[in-house]
mmCIF file of C-alpha atoms in Angstrom:
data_model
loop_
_atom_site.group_PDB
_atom_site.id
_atom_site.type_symbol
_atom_site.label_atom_id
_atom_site.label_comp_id
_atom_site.label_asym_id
_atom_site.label_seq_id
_atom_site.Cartn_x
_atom_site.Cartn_y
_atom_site.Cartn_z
ATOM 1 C CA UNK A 3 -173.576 155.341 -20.631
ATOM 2 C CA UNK A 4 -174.799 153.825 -17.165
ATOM 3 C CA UNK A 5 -172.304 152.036 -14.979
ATOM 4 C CA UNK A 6 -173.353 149.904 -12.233
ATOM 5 C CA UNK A 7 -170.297 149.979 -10.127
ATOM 6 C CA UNK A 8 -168.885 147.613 -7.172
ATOM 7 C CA UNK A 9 -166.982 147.814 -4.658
ATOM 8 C CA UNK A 10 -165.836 144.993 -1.878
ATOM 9 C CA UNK A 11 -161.855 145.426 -2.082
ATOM 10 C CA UNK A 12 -161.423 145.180 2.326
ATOM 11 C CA UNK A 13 -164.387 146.084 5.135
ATOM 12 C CA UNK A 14 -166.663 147.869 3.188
ATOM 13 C CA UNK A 15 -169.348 146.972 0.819
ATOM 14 C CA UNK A 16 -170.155 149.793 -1.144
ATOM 15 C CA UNK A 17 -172.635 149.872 -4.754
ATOM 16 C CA UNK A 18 -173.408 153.030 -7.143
ATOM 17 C CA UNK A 19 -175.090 153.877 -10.238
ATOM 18 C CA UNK A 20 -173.038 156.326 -13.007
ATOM 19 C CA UNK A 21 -174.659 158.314 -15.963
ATOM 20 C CA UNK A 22 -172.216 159.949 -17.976
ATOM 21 C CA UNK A 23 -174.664 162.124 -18.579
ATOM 22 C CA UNK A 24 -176.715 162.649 -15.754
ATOM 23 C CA UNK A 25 -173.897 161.949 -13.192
ATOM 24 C CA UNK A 26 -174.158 159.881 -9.908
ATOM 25 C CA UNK A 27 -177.922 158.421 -9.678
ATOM 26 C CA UNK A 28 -177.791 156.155 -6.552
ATOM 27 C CA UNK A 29 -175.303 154.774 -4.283
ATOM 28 C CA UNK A 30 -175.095 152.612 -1.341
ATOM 29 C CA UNK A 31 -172.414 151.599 1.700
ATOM 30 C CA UNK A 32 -172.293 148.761 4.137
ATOM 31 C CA UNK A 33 -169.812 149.298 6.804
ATOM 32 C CA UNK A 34 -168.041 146.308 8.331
ATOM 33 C CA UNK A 35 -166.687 148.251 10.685
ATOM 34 C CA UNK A 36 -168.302 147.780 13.548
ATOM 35 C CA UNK A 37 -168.113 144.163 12.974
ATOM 36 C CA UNK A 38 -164.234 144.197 12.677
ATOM 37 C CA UNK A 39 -163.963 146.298 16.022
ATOM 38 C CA UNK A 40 -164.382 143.372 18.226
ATOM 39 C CA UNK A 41 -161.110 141.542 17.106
ATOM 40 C CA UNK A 42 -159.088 145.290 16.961
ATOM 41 C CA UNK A 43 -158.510 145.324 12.825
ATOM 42 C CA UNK A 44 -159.670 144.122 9.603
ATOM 43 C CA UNK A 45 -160.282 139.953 9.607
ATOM 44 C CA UNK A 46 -160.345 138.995 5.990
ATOM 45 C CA UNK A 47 -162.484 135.665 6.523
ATOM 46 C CA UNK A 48 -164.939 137.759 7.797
ATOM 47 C CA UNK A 49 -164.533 140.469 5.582
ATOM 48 C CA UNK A 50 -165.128 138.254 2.489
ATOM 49 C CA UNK A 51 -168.586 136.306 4.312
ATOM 50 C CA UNK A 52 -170.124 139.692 4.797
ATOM 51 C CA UNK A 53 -169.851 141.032 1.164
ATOM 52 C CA UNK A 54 -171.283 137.989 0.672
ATOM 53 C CA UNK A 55 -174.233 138.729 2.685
ATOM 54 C CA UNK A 56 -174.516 142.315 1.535
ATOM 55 C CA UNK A 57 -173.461 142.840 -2.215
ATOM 56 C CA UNK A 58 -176.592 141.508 -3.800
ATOM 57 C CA UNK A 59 -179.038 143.144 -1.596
ATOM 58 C CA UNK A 60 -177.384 146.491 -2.186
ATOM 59 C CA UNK A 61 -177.426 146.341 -5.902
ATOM 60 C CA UNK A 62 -181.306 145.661 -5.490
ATOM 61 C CA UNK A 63 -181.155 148.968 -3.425
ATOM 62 C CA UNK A 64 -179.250 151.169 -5.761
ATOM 63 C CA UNK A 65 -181.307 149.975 -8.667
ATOM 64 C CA UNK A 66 -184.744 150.498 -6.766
ATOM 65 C CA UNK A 67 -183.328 154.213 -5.732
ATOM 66 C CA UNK A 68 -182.438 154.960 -9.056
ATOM 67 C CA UNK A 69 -185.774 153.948 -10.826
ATOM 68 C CA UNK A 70 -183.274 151.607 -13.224
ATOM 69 C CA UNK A 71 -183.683 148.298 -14.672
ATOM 70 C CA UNK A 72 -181.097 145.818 -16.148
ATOM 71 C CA UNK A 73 -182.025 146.552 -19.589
ATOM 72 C CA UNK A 74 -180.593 150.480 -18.350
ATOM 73 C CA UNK A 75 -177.311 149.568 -17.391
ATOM 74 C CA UNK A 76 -174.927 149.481 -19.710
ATOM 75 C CA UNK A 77 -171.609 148.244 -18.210
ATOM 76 C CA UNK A 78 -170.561 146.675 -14.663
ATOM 77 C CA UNK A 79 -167.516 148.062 -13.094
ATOM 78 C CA UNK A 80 -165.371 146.504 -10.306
ATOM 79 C CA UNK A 81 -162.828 146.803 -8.032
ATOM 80 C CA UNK A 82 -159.864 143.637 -9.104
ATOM 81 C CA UNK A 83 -157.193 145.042 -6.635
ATOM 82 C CA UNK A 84 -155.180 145.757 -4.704
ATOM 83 C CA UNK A 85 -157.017 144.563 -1.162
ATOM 84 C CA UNK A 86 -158.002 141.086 0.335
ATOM 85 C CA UNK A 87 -158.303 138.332 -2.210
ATOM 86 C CA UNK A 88 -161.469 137.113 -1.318
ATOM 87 C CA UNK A 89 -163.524 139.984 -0.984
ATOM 88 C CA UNK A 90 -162.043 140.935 -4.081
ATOM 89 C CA UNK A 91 -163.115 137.861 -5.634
ATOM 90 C CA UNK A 92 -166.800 138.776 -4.006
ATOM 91 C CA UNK A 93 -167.471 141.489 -5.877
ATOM 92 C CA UNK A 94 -165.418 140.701 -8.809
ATOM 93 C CA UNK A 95 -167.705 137.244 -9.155
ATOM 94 C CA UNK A 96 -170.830 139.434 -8.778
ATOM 95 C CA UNK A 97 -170.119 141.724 -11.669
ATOM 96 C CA UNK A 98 -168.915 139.050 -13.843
ATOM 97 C CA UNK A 99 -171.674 137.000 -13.459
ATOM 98 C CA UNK A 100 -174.724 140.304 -13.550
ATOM 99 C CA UNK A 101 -173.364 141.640 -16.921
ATOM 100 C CA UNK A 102 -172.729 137.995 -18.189
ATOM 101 C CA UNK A 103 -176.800 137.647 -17.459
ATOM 102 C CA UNK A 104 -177.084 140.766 -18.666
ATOM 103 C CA UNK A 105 -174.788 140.830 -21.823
ATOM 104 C CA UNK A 106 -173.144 143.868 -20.919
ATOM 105 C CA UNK A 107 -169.296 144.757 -20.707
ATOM 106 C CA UNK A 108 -168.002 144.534 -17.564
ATOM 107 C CA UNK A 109 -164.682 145.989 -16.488
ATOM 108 C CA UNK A 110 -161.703 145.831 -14.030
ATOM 109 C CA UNK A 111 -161.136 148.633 -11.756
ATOM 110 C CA UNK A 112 -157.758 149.323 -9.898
ATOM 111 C CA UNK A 113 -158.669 150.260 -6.263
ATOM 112 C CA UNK A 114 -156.590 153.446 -6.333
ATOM 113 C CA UNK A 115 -157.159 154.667 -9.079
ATOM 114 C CA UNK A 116 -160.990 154.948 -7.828
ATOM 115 C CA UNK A 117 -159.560 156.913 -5.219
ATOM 116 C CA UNK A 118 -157.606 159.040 -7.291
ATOM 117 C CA UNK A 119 -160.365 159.783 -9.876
ATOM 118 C CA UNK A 120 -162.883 160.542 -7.386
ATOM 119 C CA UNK A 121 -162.537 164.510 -6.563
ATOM 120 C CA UNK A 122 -163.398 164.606 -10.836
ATOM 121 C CA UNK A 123 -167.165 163.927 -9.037
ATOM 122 C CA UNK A 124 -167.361 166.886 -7.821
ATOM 123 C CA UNK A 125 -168.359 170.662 -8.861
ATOM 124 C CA UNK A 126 -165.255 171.738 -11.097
ATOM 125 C CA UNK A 127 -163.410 169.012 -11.536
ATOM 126 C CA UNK A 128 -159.383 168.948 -11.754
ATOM 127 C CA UNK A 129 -158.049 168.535 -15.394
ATOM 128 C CA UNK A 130 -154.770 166.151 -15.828
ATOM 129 C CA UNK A 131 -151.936 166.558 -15.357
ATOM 130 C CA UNK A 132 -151.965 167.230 -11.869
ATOM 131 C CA UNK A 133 -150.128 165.748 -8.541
ATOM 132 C CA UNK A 134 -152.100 162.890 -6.503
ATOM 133 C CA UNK A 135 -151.436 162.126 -3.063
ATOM 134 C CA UNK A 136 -153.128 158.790 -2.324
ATOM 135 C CA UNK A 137 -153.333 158.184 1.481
ATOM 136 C CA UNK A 138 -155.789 155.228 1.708
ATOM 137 C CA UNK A 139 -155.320 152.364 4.011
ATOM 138 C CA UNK A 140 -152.173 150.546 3.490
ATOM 139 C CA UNK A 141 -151.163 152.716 0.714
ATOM 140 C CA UNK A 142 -149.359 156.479 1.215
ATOM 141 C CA UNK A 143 -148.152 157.735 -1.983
ATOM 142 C CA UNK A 144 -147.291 160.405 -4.233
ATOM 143 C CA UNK A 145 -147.760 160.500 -8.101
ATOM 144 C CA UNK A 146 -147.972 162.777 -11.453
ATOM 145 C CA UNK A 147 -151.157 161.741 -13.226
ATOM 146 C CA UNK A 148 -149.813 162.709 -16.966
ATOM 147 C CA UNK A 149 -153.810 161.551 -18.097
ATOM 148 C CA UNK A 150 -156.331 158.692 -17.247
ATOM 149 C CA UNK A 151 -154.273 155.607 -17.045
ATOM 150 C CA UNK A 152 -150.684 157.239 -17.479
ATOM 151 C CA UNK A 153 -149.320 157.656 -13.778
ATOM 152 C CA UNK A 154 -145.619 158.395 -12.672
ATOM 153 C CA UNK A 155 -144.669 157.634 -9.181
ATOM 154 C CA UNK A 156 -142.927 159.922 -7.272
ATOM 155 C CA UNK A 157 -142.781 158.620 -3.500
ATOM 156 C CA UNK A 158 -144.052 155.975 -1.552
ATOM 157 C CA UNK A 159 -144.136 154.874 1.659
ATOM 158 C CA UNK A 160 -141.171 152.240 2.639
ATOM 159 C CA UNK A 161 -142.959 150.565 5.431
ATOM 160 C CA UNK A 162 -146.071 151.611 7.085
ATOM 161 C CA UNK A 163 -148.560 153.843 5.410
ATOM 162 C CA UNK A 164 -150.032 156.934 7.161
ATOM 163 C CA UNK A 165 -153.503 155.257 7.738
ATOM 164 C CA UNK A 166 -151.524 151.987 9.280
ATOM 165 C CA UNK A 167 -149.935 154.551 11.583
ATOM 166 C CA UNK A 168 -152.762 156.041 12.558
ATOM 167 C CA UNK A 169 -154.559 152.560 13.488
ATOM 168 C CA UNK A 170 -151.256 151.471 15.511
ATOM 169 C CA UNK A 171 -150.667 154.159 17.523
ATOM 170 C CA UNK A 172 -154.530 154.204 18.470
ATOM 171 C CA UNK A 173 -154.061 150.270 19.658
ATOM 172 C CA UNK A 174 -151.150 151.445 21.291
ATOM 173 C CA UNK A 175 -153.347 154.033 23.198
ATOM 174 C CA UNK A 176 -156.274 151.517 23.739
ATOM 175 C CA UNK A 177 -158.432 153.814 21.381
ATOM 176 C CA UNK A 178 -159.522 150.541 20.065
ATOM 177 C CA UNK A 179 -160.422 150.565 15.710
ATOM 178 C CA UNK A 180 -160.168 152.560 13.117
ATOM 179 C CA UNK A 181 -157.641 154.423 14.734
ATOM 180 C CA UNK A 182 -157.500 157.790 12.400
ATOM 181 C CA UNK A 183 -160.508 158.922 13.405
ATOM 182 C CA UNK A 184 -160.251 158.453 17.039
ATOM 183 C CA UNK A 185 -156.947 160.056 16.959
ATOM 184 C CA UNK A 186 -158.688 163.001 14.930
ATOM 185 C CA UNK A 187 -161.053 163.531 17.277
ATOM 186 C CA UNK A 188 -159.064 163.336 20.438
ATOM 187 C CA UNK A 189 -156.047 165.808 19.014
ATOM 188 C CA UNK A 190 -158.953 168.585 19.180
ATOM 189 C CA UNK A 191 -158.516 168.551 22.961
ATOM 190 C CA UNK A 192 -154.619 168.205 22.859
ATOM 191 C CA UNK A 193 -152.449 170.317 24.028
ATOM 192 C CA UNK A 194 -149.990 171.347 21.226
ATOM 193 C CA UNK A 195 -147.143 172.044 23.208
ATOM 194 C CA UNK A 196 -146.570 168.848 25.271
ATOM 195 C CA UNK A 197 -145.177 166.800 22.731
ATOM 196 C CA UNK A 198 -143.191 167.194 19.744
ATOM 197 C CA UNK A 199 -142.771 163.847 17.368
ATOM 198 C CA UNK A 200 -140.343 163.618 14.571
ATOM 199 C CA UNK A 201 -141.259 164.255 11.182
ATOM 200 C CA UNK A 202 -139.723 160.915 9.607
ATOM 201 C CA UNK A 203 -137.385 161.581 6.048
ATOM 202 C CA UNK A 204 -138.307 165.426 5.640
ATOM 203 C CA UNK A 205 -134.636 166.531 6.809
ATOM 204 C CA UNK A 206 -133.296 164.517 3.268
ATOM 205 C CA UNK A 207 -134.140 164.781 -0.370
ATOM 206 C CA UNK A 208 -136.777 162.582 -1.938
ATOM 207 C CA UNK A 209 -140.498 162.259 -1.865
ATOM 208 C CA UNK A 210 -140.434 158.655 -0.023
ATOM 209 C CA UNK A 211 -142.235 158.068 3.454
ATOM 210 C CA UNK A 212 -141.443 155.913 6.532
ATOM 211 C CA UNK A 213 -143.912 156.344 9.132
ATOM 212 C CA UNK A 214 -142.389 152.879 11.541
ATOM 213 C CA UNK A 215 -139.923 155.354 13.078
ATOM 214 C CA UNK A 216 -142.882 157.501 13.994
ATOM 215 C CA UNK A 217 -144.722 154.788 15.440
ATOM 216 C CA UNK A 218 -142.280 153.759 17.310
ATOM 217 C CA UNK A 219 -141.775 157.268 18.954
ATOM 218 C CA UNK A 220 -145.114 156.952 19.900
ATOM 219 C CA UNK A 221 -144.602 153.957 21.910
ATOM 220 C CA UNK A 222 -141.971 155.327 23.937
ATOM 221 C CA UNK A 223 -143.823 158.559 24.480
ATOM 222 C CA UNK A 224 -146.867 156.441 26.393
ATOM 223 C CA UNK A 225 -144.090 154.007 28.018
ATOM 224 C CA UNK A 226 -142.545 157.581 29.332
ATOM 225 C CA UNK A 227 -146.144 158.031 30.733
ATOM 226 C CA UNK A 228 -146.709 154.911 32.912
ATOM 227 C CA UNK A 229 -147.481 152.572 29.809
ATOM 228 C CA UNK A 230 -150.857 152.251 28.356
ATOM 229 C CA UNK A 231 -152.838 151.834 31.802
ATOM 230 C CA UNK A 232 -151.933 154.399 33.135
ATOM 231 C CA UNK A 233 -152.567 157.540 30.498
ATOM 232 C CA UNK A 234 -154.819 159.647 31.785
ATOM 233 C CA UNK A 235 -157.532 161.392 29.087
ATOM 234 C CA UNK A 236 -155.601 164.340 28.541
ATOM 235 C CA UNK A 237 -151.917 162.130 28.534
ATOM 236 C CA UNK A 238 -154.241 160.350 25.318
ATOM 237 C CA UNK A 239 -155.417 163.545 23.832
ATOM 238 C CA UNK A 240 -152.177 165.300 23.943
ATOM 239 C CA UNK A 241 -150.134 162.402 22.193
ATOM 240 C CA UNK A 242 -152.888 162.257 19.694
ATOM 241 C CA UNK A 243 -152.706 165.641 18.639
ATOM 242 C CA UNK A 244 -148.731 165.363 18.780
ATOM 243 C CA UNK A 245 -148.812 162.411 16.541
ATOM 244 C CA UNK A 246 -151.626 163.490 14.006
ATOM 245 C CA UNK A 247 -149.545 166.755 13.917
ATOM 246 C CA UNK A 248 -146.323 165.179 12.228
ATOM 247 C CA UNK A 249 -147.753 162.999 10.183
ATOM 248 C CA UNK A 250 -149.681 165.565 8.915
ATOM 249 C CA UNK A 251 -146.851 168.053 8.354
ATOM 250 C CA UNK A 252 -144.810 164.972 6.953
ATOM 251 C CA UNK A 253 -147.726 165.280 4.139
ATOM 252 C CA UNK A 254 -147.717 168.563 3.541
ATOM 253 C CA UNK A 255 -143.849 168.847 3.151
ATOM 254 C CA UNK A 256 -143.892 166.216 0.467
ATOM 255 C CA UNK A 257 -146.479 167.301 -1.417
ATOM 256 C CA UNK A 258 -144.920 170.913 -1.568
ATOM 257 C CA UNK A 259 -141.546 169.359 -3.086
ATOM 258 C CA UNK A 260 -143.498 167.189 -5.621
ATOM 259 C CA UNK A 261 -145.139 170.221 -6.592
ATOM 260 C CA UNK A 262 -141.904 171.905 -6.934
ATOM 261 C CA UNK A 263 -140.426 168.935 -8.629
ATOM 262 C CA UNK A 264 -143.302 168.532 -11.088
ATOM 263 C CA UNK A 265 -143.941 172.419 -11.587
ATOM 264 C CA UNK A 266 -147.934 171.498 -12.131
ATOM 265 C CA UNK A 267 -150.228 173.842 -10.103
ATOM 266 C CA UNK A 268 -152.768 171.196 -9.087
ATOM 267 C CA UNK A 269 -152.697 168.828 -6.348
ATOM 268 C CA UNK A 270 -155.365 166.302 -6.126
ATOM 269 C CA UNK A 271 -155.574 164.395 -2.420
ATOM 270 C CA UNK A 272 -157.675 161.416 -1.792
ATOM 271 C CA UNK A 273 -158.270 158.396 0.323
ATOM 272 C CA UNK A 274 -159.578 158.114 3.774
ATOM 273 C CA UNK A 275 -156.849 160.041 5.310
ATOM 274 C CA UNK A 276 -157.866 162.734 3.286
ATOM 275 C CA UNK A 277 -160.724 163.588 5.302
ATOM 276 C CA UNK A 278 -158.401 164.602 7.909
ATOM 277 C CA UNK A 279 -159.425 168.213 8.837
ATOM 278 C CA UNK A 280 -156.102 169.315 9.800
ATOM 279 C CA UNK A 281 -154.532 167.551 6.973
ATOM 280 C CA UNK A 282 -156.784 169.738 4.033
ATOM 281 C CA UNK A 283 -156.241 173.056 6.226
ATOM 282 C CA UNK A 284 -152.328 172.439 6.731
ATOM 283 C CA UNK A 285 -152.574 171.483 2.499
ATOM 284 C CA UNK A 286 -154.315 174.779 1.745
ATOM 285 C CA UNK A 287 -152.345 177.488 3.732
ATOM 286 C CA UNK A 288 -149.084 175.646 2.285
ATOM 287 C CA UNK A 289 -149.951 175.424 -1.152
ATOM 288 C CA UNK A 290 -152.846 177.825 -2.134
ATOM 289 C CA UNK A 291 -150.636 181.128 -1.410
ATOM 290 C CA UNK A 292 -147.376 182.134 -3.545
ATOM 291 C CA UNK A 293 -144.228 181.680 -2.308
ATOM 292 C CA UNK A 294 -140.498 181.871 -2.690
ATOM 293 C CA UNK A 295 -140.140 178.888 -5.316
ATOM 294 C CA UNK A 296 -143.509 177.363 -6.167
ATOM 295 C CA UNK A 297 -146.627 179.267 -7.213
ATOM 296 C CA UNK A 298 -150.086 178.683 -5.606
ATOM 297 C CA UNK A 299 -151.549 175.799 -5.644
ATOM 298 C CA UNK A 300 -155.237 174.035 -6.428
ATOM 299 C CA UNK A 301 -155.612 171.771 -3.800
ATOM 300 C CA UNK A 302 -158.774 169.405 -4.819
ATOM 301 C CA UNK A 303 -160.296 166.352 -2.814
ATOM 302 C CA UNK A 304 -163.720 164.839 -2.632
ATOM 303 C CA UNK A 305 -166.764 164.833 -0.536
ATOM 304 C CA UNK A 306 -166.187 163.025 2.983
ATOM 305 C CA UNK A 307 -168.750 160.770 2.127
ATOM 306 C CA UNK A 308 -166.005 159.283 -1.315
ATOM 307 C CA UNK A 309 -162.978 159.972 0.751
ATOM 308 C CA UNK A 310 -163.251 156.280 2.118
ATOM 309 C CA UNK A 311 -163.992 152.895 -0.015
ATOM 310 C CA UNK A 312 -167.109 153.622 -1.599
ATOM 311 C CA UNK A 313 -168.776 152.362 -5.002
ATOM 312 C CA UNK A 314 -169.446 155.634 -6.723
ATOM 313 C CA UNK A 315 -164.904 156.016 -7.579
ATOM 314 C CA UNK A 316 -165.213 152.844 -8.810
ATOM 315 C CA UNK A 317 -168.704 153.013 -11.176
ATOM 316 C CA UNK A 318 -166.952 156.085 -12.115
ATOM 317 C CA UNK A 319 -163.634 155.412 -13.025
ATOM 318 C CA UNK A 320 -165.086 152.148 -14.811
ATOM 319 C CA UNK A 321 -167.438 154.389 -17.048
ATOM 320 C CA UNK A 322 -164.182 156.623 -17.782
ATOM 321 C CA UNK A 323 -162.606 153.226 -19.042
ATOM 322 C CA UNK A 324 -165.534 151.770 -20.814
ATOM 323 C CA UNK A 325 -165.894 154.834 -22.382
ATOM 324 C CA UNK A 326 -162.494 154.394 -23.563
ATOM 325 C CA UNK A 327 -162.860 150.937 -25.507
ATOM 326 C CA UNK A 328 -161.341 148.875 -22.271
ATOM 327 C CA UNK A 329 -163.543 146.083 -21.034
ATOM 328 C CA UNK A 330 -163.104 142.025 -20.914
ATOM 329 C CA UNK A 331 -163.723 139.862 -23.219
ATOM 330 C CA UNK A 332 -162.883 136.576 -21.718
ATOM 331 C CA UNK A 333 -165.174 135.077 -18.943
ATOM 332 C CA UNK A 334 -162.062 134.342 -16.349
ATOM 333 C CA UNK A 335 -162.217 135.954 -12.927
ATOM 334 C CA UNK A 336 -159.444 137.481 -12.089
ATOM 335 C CA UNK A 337 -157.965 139.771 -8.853
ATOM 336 C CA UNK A 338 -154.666 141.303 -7.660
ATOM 337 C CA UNK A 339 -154.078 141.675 -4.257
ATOM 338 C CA UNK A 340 -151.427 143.454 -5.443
ATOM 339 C CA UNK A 341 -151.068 145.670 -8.379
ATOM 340 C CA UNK A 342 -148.913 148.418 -9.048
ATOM 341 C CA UNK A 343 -150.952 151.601 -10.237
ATOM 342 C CA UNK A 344 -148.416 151.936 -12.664
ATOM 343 C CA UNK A 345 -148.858 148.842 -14.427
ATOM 344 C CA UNK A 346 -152.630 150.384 -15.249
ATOM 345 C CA UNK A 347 -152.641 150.844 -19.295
ATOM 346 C CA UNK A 348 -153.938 154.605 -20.871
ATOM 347 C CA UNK A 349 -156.826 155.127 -21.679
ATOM 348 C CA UNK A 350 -157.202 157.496 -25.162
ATOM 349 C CA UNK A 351 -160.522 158.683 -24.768
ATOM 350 C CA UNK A 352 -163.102 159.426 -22.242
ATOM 351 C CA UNK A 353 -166.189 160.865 -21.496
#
C-alpha cells in the first residue's frame, strides 16, 4: 500500500510518500517559520494562506522525487485535528479532493497520534503497549498506548504545555520565536549554578503538569535582573539553562512514575520538544539503568528531522489505519480543532 500523506495542522506545510513495503519514499517540509517571526508567534490567517500557496506544489515535489504517479498511490492521509481550523481545512480539502480525482480512500489523521506513531519509522521499532510522552506544541502529555488506536491517559498538562513555556519565557527574554530552541541553545553557555527554578507538581502524587507557575518564576527572575533591557548575554544564558533545566527534570520525573504506575518497560517520547538534547540524555540515565522500584527502561524517539510537524507521521499513521479497514466514505470535509486522542477508535489490524 502507498500513502500519500498531508500535513498543514499550524506553521508548517509538510508532504510524504509511504510504502508499506518499501517504507518512506519521499517527503517534503515548508517552514512558516520564518514568516511567523515577524509578528512574535503563530498568526493563523497567515498560517492557513501559505498552505495554500505551498501544499500543491509540494505534492508535485514528493511525487516527482519518488518516481510515482497517481495511478501508484493508493490512499491519501491527512491531518483533521487538533490545530488551527483553517489550515486544517487546507490540507484536509486537498486530500479530499486528490483521492476523490483519483478514486482512492482517503483518511483522517489525529495530529498526535502522528506524533506518537512516528519513532515506529525508525530502525527497531517499539511494539505496543508502551508509555508515550507527547510534548508537541500546545500539548504536554502522558499516555499508555494499550495498541494502535486504544490510548489511556495518564497526565496532562492543566494550563500551559512545555513547548508554550518554552516560547513565553523566550518573549520574556527578547529571544524573539520559536522560543525552545533559542532557549536550547543559549542554556549550553549557562551557568548551572546561578539559578534554581521550581519543578511545578513533582512534590505531590499524580502524573498532571502545570508549567504557568514556572513561567511565572521566570518573569520575576529577569525583573530581579533589571527587567528585560537590561539582561546582559550571560544574565539570558544563565536563566535559559535554569529554566530548560526544570522543565526538563519536571519530564523526566513524570515519566519515571508512569512507568512505575504502568509497570511497561518502554517509553516512547515524541513531539518537537523531544528533540531537546538534554531532555533525551536526562530520559536515558533515568530510565535505561535498574533501580530501586522500576526496571530499565527503552527509551525510543524519532529522527530530529519527524520530531516536529512533518508529513511522513501522518502518511504513516494513515497507512497503519487504511490498512486496518478505516477510511471515509462520505464526501463531507470535516476538522477538529480539538479532539481528544482518546476519542480515536482501535484499529484491529495493521501492517
Amino acid at each position: 500500500m502507498r500513502v500519500l500523506g498531508i500535513e498543514t495542522s499550524c506553521d508548517e506545510t509538510g508532504v510524504a510518500l509511504y510504502d508499506t513495503a518499501r517504507g518512506l519514499l519521499a517527503e517534503a517540509l515548508y517552514s512558516q517559520v520564518a514568516m511567523h517571526a515577524e509578528h512574535g508567534g503563530v498568526v493563523p490567517e497567515l498560517a492557513s494562506r501559505d498552505h495554500v500557496r505551498r501544499l500543491l506544489p509540494l505534492v508535485q515535489q514528493v511525487m516527482d522525487q519518488a518516481g510515482c504517479t497517481a495511478a501508484e498511490i493508493d490512499g491519501v492521509a491527512y491531518t483533521a485535528g487538533p490545530g488551527l481550523a483553517g489550515a486544517l481545512l487546507v490540507g484536509a480539502a486537498a486530500a479530499r479532493s486528490l483521492a476523490f480525482g483519483w478514486g482512492i480512500p482517503a483518511v483522517a489523521v489525529h495530529h498526535m497520534e502522528g506524533h506518537l506513531l512516528a519513532p515506529l519509522l525508525e530502525d527497531a521499532p517499539p511494539a505496543f503497549p508502551f508509555v508515550a510522552l507527547l510534548v508537541s506544541g500546545g500539548h504536554t502529555l502522558l499516555l499508555e498506548a494499550r495498541s494502535l488506536g486504544d490510548y489511556h491517559l495518564l497526565g496532562e498538562s492543566l494550563d500551559d504545555a512545555a513547548g508554550e513555556a518554552f516560547d513565553k519565557a523566550a518573549k520574556m527574554m527578547g529571544l524573539g520565536y520559536p522560543g525552545g530552541p533559542r532557549i536550547s541553545a543559549l542554556a549550553e553557555q549557562g551557568d548551572p549554578a546561578r539559578f534554581t527554578f521550581p519543578r511545578p507538581m513533582t512534590d505531590r502524587p499524580g502524573l498532571d503538569f502545570s508549567f504557568s507557575g514556572l513561567k511565572t518564576y521566570c518573569l520575576n527572575t529577569i525583573a530581579e535582573c533589571g527587567g528585560k533591557d537590561a539582561l546582559s548575554e550571560q544574565d539570558r544564558a544563565d536563566i535559559a539553562r535554569a529554566f530548560e533545566e526544570a522543565v526538563v527534570e519536571t519530564l523526566v520525573i513524570k515519566c519515571r512514575r508512569a512507568m512505575q504506575q504502568t509497570g511497561h518497560d518502554t517509553l516512547v517520547m515524541a513531539g518537537g520538544v523531544s528533540a531537546n538534547r538534554r531532555l533525551r540524555a536526562r530520559l536515558a540515565e533515568a530510565l535505561a539503568k535498574p533501580a530501586r522500584g522500576h526496571k530499565p527502561v527503552r527509551v525510543c524517539y524519532p529522527r530530529q528531522a519527524l520530531c516536529t510537524d512533518n508529513g511522513a507521521m501522518i502518511a504513516f499513521a494513515g497507512a497503519l489505519r487504511l490498512a486496518g479497514g478505516e477510511q471515509q466514505q462520505d464526501l463531507g470535509i470535516a476538522v477538529l480543532a480539538r479532539w481528544p486522542l482518546t476519542e480515536l477508535t482501535p484499529v484491529a489490524r495493521s501492517v
